[in-house]
Coordinates of C-alpha atoms in Angstrom, one line a residue:
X1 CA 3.4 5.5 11.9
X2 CA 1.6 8.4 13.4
X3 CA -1.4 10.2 12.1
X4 CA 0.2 12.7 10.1
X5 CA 2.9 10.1 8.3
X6 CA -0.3 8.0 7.5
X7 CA -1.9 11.3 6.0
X8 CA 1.5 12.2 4.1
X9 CA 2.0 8.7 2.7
X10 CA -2.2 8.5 1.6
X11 CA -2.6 11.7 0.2
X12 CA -5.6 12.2 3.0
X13 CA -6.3 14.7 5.3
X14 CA -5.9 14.1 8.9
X15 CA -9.2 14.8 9.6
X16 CA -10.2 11.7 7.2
X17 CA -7.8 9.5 9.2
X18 CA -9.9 10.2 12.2
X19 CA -13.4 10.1 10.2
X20 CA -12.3 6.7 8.8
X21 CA -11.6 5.6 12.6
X22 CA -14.8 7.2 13.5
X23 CA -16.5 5.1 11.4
X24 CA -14.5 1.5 12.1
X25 CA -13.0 1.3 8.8
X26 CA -9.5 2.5 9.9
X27 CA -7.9 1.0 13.0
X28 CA -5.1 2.3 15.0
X29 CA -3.6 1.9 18.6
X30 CA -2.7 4.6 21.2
X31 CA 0.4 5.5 22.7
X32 CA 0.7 6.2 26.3
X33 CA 0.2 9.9 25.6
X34 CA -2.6 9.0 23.1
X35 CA -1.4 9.7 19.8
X36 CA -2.8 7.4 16.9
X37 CA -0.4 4.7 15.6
X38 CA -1.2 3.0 12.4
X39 CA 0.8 -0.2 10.9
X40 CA 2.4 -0.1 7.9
X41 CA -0.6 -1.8 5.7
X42 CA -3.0 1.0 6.7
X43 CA -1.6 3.1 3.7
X44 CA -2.8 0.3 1.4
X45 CA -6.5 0.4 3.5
X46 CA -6.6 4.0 3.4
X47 CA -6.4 4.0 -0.9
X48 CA -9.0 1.2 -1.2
X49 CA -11.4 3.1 1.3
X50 CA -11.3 6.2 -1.3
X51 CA -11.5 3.6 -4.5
X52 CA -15.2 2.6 -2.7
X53 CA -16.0 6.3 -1.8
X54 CA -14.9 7.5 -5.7
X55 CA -17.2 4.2 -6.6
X56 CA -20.1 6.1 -4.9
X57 CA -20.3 4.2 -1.8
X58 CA -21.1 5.3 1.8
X59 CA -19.3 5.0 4.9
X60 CA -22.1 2.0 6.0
X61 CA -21.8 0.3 2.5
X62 CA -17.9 0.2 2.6
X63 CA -18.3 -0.9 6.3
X64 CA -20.7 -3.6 5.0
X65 CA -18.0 -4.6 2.6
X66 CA -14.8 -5.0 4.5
X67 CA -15.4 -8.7 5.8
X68 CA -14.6 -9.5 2.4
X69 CA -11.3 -7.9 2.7
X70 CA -10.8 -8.3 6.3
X71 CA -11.6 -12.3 6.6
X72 CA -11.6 -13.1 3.0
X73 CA -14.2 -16.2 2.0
X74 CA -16.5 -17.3 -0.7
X75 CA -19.3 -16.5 1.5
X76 CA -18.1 -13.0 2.6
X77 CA -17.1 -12.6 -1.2
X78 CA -20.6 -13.5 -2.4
X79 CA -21.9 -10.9 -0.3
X80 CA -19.8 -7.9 -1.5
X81 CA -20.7 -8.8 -4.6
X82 CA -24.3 -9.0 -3.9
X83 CA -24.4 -5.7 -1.4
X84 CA -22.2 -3.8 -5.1
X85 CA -24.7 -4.9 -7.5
X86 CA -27.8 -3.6 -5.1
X87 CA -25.5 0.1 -5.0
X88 CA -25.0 -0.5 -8.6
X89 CA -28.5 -0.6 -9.2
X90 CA -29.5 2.5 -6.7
X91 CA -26.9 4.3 -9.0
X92 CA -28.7 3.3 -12.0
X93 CA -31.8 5.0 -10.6
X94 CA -30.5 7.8 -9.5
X95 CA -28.8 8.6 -12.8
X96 CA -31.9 7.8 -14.6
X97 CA -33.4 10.5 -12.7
X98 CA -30.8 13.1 -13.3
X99 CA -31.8 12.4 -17.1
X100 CA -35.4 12.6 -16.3
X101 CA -34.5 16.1 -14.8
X102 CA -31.9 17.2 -17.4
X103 CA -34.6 16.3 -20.1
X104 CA -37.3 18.4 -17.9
X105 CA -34.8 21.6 -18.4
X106 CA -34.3 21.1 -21.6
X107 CA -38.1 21.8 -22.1
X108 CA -38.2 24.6 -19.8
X109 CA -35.2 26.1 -22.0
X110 CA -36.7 25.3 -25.5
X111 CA -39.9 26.9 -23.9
X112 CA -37.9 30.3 -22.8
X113 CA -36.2 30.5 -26.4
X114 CA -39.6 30.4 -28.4
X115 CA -41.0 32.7 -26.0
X116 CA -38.2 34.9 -25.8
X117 CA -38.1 35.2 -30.0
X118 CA -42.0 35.8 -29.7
X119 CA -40.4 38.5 -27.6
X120 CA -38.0 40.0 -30.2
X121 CA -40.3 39.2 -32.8
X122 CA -42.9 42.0 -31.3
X123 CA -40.7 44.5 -30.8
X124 CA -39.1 44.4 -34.3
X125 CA -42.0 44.0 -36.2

């Protein structure tokens, strides 16, 4: 199927066909004139590449993990699992982080309030 069938069928846009390719996670051949040609299966590749970017993962991370899905083994298995568990845990920082900063607001807006009332207080009273 050409580029724009594979887009269709995925629900991607072209441009994320070709970023995919750009990135060796999305093969295709060329016709004589040059236009992309993708097998059937590449459908299929194209939903589990945006299952590990919704997961959080990166281009290099997913690129890390296709021997897994590409030449399946206990070994290549083991890693995936290993290489998810280290982006597991960098997600696990980062969102304790985003609490560390939420919590940092939350002062800085309890802080305004009081001062704010010291505000209205003064000019009623």
């Amino acid at each position: 199927m050409r580029i724009g069938e594979l887009a269709a069928r995925s629900g991607v846009s072209v441009r994320s066909l070709r970023y995919y390719e750009e990135q060796g996670l999305l093969f295709s051949t060329r016709s004589a004139s040059g236009q992309r040609h993708y097998t059937e299966d590449a459908a299929e590749r194209v939903t589990f590449l945006q299952r590990m970017y919704a997961a959080g993962l990166s281009s290099r991370t997913i690129a890390e993990l296709l021997p897994c899905v590409d030449s399946p083994s206990e070994e290549a298995s083991d890693a995936a699992l290993e290489r998810m568990a280290e982006e597991r845990d960098r997600l696990d920082e980062h969102i304790a982080e985003l609490i560390r900063t939420r919590e940092s607001l939350d002062v800085l807006m309890a802080t305004n309030r009081a001062h704010r009332k010291t505000l209205t207080s003064a000019t009623t009273g």
